[in-house]
Amino acid sequence: TLTATSVGITARVFKDLGVMQSPEARLILGAAVIDDILGLIVLATVTGIVVTGGFQWLEVLRILVLSLLFLSIVVVGGSRCMPGLAKFFDRLDHHHLSLLFPLILAFIVAWAANMMGLATIVGAFAAGLILNPEHLAAYKDSDPHSKSALGPLEDLFAPVFFLFMGMQVNLASFLNPTTLWLGLGFVIAAIIGKLVAGLAGGNTLNRMVIGIGMVPRGEVGLIFASIGKGLGVVSDTVFTAVVVMVIVTTLIAPVGLKWAFRR
């Protein structure tokens, strides 16, 4: 849960500061994709251990190979199939290609991941990796920027998602001192872990910017925690502590980034 970085806040701060093309920004965006992939592989492996009821090397190895194979097939093979798929969906509905194509693609790949015994988020994330605006640009009547077409859906479902996550928080957990101490521990681990990772940037880059830019956790971390709660291995106390960690890291990142750039 602590692995995945949510760079939506970081990217917005970079955009507002006019440094979106800086080496630090490009490094953070690339690293965020990589740590999301690593987090998804770890999630699939840990979920397999929970489902089987114990740590079995062969089962862990099978899930690990299956996860890597699935992501490799989708990223490599799917990228080659995208022009043909875009053409097919263009024939189905020419005027709503930029809306329907990304949405159906995410659903199909997420379903395929579920059929292989992986979490659906693995498939949805893989679909996002292979979708490129260039695949839609060839069709003049469609908006090549699927972000604008999917915007209304995001405006509708993003609040529903966070509301659903909030409903899973047991408010009585805040009366337990363990929850607050655990949340504080998560926050410290979340911040220190990324700040230390930023040291790998070397002397040529602003290592503090890199570290702080990787600090925010968001929707992916919440989804991981929710999956754990559904499996019965994440208690109300732990889930509440994770939510506290997500809120704190999301709020401190913009302030920290502005300070880091000024220095």
PDB file of C-alpha atoms in Angstrom, residues 120-237:
ATOM      1  CA  THR A 120      -8.737  -6.038 -11.713  1.00  0.00           C
ATOM      2  CA  ILE A 121      -6.643  -2.917 -11.056  1.00  0.00           C
ATOM      3  CA  VAL A 122      -3.701  -4.736 -12.701  1.00  0.00           C
ATOM      4  CA  GLY A 123      -5.655  -4.930 -15.956  1.00  0.00           C
ATOM      5  CA  ALA A 124      -7.012  -1.396 -15.774  1.00  0.00           C
ATOM      6  CA  PHE A 125      -3.522  -0.009 -15.155  1.00  0.00           C
ATOM      7  CA  ALA A 126      -2.068  -2.046 -18.041  1.00  0.00           C
ATOM      8  CA  ALA A 127      -4.789  -0.696 -20.347  1.00  0.00           C
ATOM      9  CA  GLY A 128      -3.784   2.828 -19.394  1.00  0.00           C
ATOM     10  CA  LEU A 129      -0.167   2.094 -20.289  1.00  0.00           C
ATOM     11  CA  ILE A 130      -0.957   1.117 -23.888  1.00  0.00           C
ATOM     12  CA  LEU A 131      -3.521   3.834 -24.640  1.00  0.00           C
ATOM     13  CA  ASN A 132      -1.998   6.677 -26.634  1.00  0.00           C
ATOM     14  CA  PRO A 133      -3.711   9.809 -28.052  1.00  0.00           C
ATOM     15  CA  GLU A 134      -1.999   9.051 -31.369  1.00  0.00           C
ATOM     16  CA  HIS A 135      -4.314   6.064 -31.804  1.00  0.00           C
ATOM     17  CA  LEU A 136      -7.305   8.426 -31.882  1.00  0.00           C
ATOM     18  CA  ALA A 137      -5.716  11.324 -33.756  1.00  0.00           C
ATOM     19  CA  ALA A 138      -6.184   9.606 -37.127  1.00  0.00           C
ATOM     20  CA  TYR A 139      -9.964   9.950 -36.856  1.00  0.00           C
ATOM     21  CA  LYS A 140     -10.862  13.551 -37.559  1.00  0.00           C
ATOM     22  CA  ASP A 141     -14.309  13.519 -35.970  1.00  0.00           C
ATOM     23  CA  SER A 142     -13.039  12.171 -32.644  1.00  0.00           C
ATOM     24  CA  ASP A 143     -11.287  14.130 -29.932  1.00  0.00           C
ATOM     25  CA  PRO A 144      -7.725  12.737 -29.770  1.00  0.00           C
ATOM     26  CA  HIS A 145      -7.498  13.818 -26.140  1.00  0.00           C
ATOM     27  CA  SER A 146      -9.508  11.141 -24.344  1.00  0.00           C
ATOM     28  CA  LYS A 147      -8.988  13.061 -21.093  1.00  0.00           C
ATOM     29  CA  SER A 148     -11.511  15.695 -22.144  1.00  0.00           C
ATOM     30  CA  ALA A 149     -13.995  13.045 -23.282  1.00  0.00           C
ATOM     31  CA  LEU A 150     -13.636  11.056 -20.061  1.00  0.00           C
ATOM     32  CA  GLY A 151     -13.728  14.181 -17.903  1.00  0.00           C
ATOM     33  CA  PRO A 152     -17.491  14.024 -17.147  1.00  0.00           C
ATOM     34  CA  LEU A 153     -17.181  10.360 -16.128  1.00  0.00           C
ATOM     35  CA  GLU A 154     -14.262  11.206 -13.867  1.00  0.00           C
ATOM     36  CA  ASP A 155     -16.254  14.064 -12.321  1.00  0.00           C
ATOM     37  CA  LEU A 156     -19.044  11.578 -11.587  1.00  0.00           C
ATOM     38  CA  PHE A 157     -17.188   8.489 -10.406  1.00  0.00           C
ATOM     39  CA  ALA A 158     -14.154   9.985  -8.631  1.00  0.00           C
ATOM     40  CA  PRO A 159     -16.322  11.443  -5.809  1.00  0.00           C
ATOM     41  CA  VAL A 160     -18.221   8.129  -5.636  1.00  0.00           C
ATOM     42  CA  PHE A 161     -14.909   6.273  -5.279  1.00  0.00           C
ATOM     43  CA  PHE A 162     -13.666   8.456  -2.426  1.00  0.00           C
ATOM     44  CA  LEU A 163     -17.100   8.354  -0.797  1.00  0.00           C
ATOM     45  CA  PHE A 164     -17.000   4.552  -0.947  1.00  0.00           C
ATOM     46  CA  MET A 165     -13.540   4.540   0.635  1.00  0.00           C
ATOM     47  CA  GLY A 166     -14.722   6.934   3.344  1.00  0.00           C
ATOM     48  CA  MET A 167     -17.701   4.697   4.119  1.00  0.00           C
ATOM     49  CA  GLN A 168     -15.282   1.859   4.898  1.00  0.00           C
ATOM     50  CA  VAL A 169     -13.632   3.918   7.643  1.00  0.00           C
ATOM     51  CA  ASN A 170     -14.910   2.938  11.068  1.00  0.00           C
ATOM     52  CA  LEU A 171     -15.048   6.245  12.965  1.00  0.00           C
ATOM     53  CA  ALA A 172     -14.914   4.348  16.251  1.00  0.00           C
ATOM     54  CA  SER A 173     -11.346   3.390  15.309  1.00  0.00           C
ATOM     55  CA  PHE A 174     -10.242   6.965  16.040  1.00  0.00           C
ATOM     56  CA  LEU A 175     -11.094   6.377  19.707  1.00  0.00           C
ATOM     57  CA  ASN A 176      -8.409   3.709  19.760  1.00  0.00           C
ATOM     58  CA  PRO A 177      -4.957   5.250  20.437  1.00  0.00           C
ATOM     59  CA  THR A 178      -3.413   2.433  18.400  1.00  0.00           C
ATOM     60  CA  THR A 179      -5.012   3.876  15.269  1.00  0.00           C
ATOM     61  CA  LEU A 180      -3.388   7.268  15.711  1.00  0.00           C
ATOM     62  CA  TRP A 181       0.018   5.813  16.551  1.00  0.00           C
ATOM     63  CA  LEU A 182      -0.186   3.448  13.593  1.00  0.00           C
ATOM     64  CA  GLY A 183      -1.251   6.305  11.318  1.00  0.00           C
ATOM     65  CA  LEU A 184       1.698   8.368  12.547  1.00  0.00           C
ATOM     66  CA  GLY A 185       4.011   5.442  11.847  1.00  0.00           C
ATOM     67  CA  PHE A 186       2.627   5.082   8.318  1.00  0.00           C
ATOM     68  CA  VAL A 187       3.086   8.812   7.680  1.00  0.00           C
ATOM     69  CA  ILE A 188       6.699   8.745   8.875  1.00  0.00           C
ATOM     70  CA  ALA A 189       7.478   5.640   6.810  1.00  0.00           C
ATOM     71  CA  ALA A 190       5.747   7.108   3.747  1.00  0.00           C
ATOM     72  CA  ILE A 191       7.742  10.342   3.938  1.00  0.00           C
ATOM     73  CA  ILE A 192      11.158   8.963   4.879  1.00  0.00           C
ATOM     74  CA  GLY A 193      10.956   6.161   2.327  1.00  0.00           C
ATOM     75  CA  LYS A 194      10.509   8.546  -0.586  1.00  0.00           C
ATOM     76  CA  LEU A 195      12.954  11.167   0.704  1.00  0.00           C
ATOM     77  CA  VAL A 196      15.656   8.515   0.911  1.00  0.00           C
ATOM     78  CA  ALA A 197      14.759   7.351  -2.606  1.00  0.00           C
ATOM     79  CA  GLY A 198      15.262  10.932  -3.818  1.00  0.00           C
ATOM     80  CA  LEU A 199      18.915  10.746  -2.808  1.00  0.00           C
ATOM     81  CA  ALA A 200      19.508   8.528  -5.842  1.00  0.00           C
ATOM     82  CA  GLY A 201      18.955  11.609  -8.024  1.00  0.00           C
ATOM     83  CA  GLY A 202      22.602  12.588  -7.604  1.00  0.00           C
ATOM     84  CA  ASN A 203      24.097  16.048  -7.339  1.00  0.00           C
ATOM     85  CA  THR A 204      22.867  17.235 -10.752  1.00  0.00           C
ATOM     86  CA  LEU A 205      19.178  17.150  -9.749  1.00  0.00           C
ATOM     87  CA  ASN A 206      17.201  18.654  -6.876  1.00  0.00           C
ATOM     88  CA  ARG A 207      16.994  15.549  -4.706  1.00  0.00           C
ATOM     89  CA  MET A 208      14.624  17.190  -2.225  1.00  0.00           C
ATOM     90  CA  VAL A 209      12.131  17.941  -5.024  1.00  0.00           C
ATOM     91  CA  ILE A 210      12.311  14.333  -6.220  1.00  0.00           C
ATOM     92  CA  GLY A 211      11.767  12.952  -2.732  1.00  0.00           C
ATOM     93  CA  ILE A 212       8.875  15.248  -1.833  1.00  0.00           C
ATOM     94  CA  GLY A 213       7.300  14.793  -5.279  1.00  0.00           C
ATOM     95  CA  MET A 214       7.115  11.036  -4.665  1.00  0.00           C
ATOM     96  CA  VAL A 215       5.559  11.391  -1.201  1.00  0.00           C
ATOM     97  CA  PRO A 216       1.807  11.661  -2.064  1.00  0.00           C
ATOM     98  CA  ARG A 217      -0.185   8.438  -1.831  1.00  0.00           C
ATOM     99  CA  GLY A 218      -3.668   8.377  -3.228  1.00  0.00           C
ATOM    100  CA  GLU A 219      -6.228   6.260  -5.008  1.00  0.00           C
ATOM    101  CA  VAL A 220      -3.936   3.286  -5.708  1.00  0.00           C
ATOM    102  CA  GLY A 221      -2.951   2.971  -2.057  1.00  0.00           C
ATOM    103  CA  LEU A 222      -6.610   3.155  -1.029  1.00  0.00           C
ATOM    104  CA  ILE A 223      -7.518   0.450  -3.545  1.00  0.00           C
ATOM    105  CA  PHE A 224      -4.742  -1.806  -2.231  1.00  0.00           C
ATOM    106  CA  ALA A 225      -5.926  -1.300   1.350  1.00  0.00           C
ATOM    107  CA  SER A 226      -9.536  -1.928   0.291  1.00  0.00           C
ATOM    108  CA  ILE A 227      -8.532  -5.191  -1.389  1.00  0.00           C
ATOM    109  CA  GLY A 228      -6.740  -6.209   1.798  1.00  0.00           C
ATOM    110  CA  LYS A 229      -9.813  -5.382   3.847  1.00  0.00           C
ATOM    111  CA  GLY A 230     -11.963  -7.438   1.499  1.00  0.00           C
ATOM    112  CA  LEU A 231      -9.615 -10.390   1.997  1.00  0.00           C
ATOM    113  CA  GLY A 232      -9.891  -9.998   5.757  1.00  0.00           C
ATOM    114  CA  VAL A 233      -6.207  -9.224   6.393  1.00  0.00           C
ATOM    115  CA  VAL A 234      -6.580  -5.460   6.902  1.00  0.00           C
ATOM    116  CA  SER A 235      -8.489  -4.529  10.044  1.00  0.00           C
ATOM    117  CA  ASP A 236     -10.557  -1.382  10.621  1.00  0.00           C
ATOM    118  CA  THR A 237      -7.656   0.061  12.619  1.00  0.00           C
TER     119      THR A 237
END
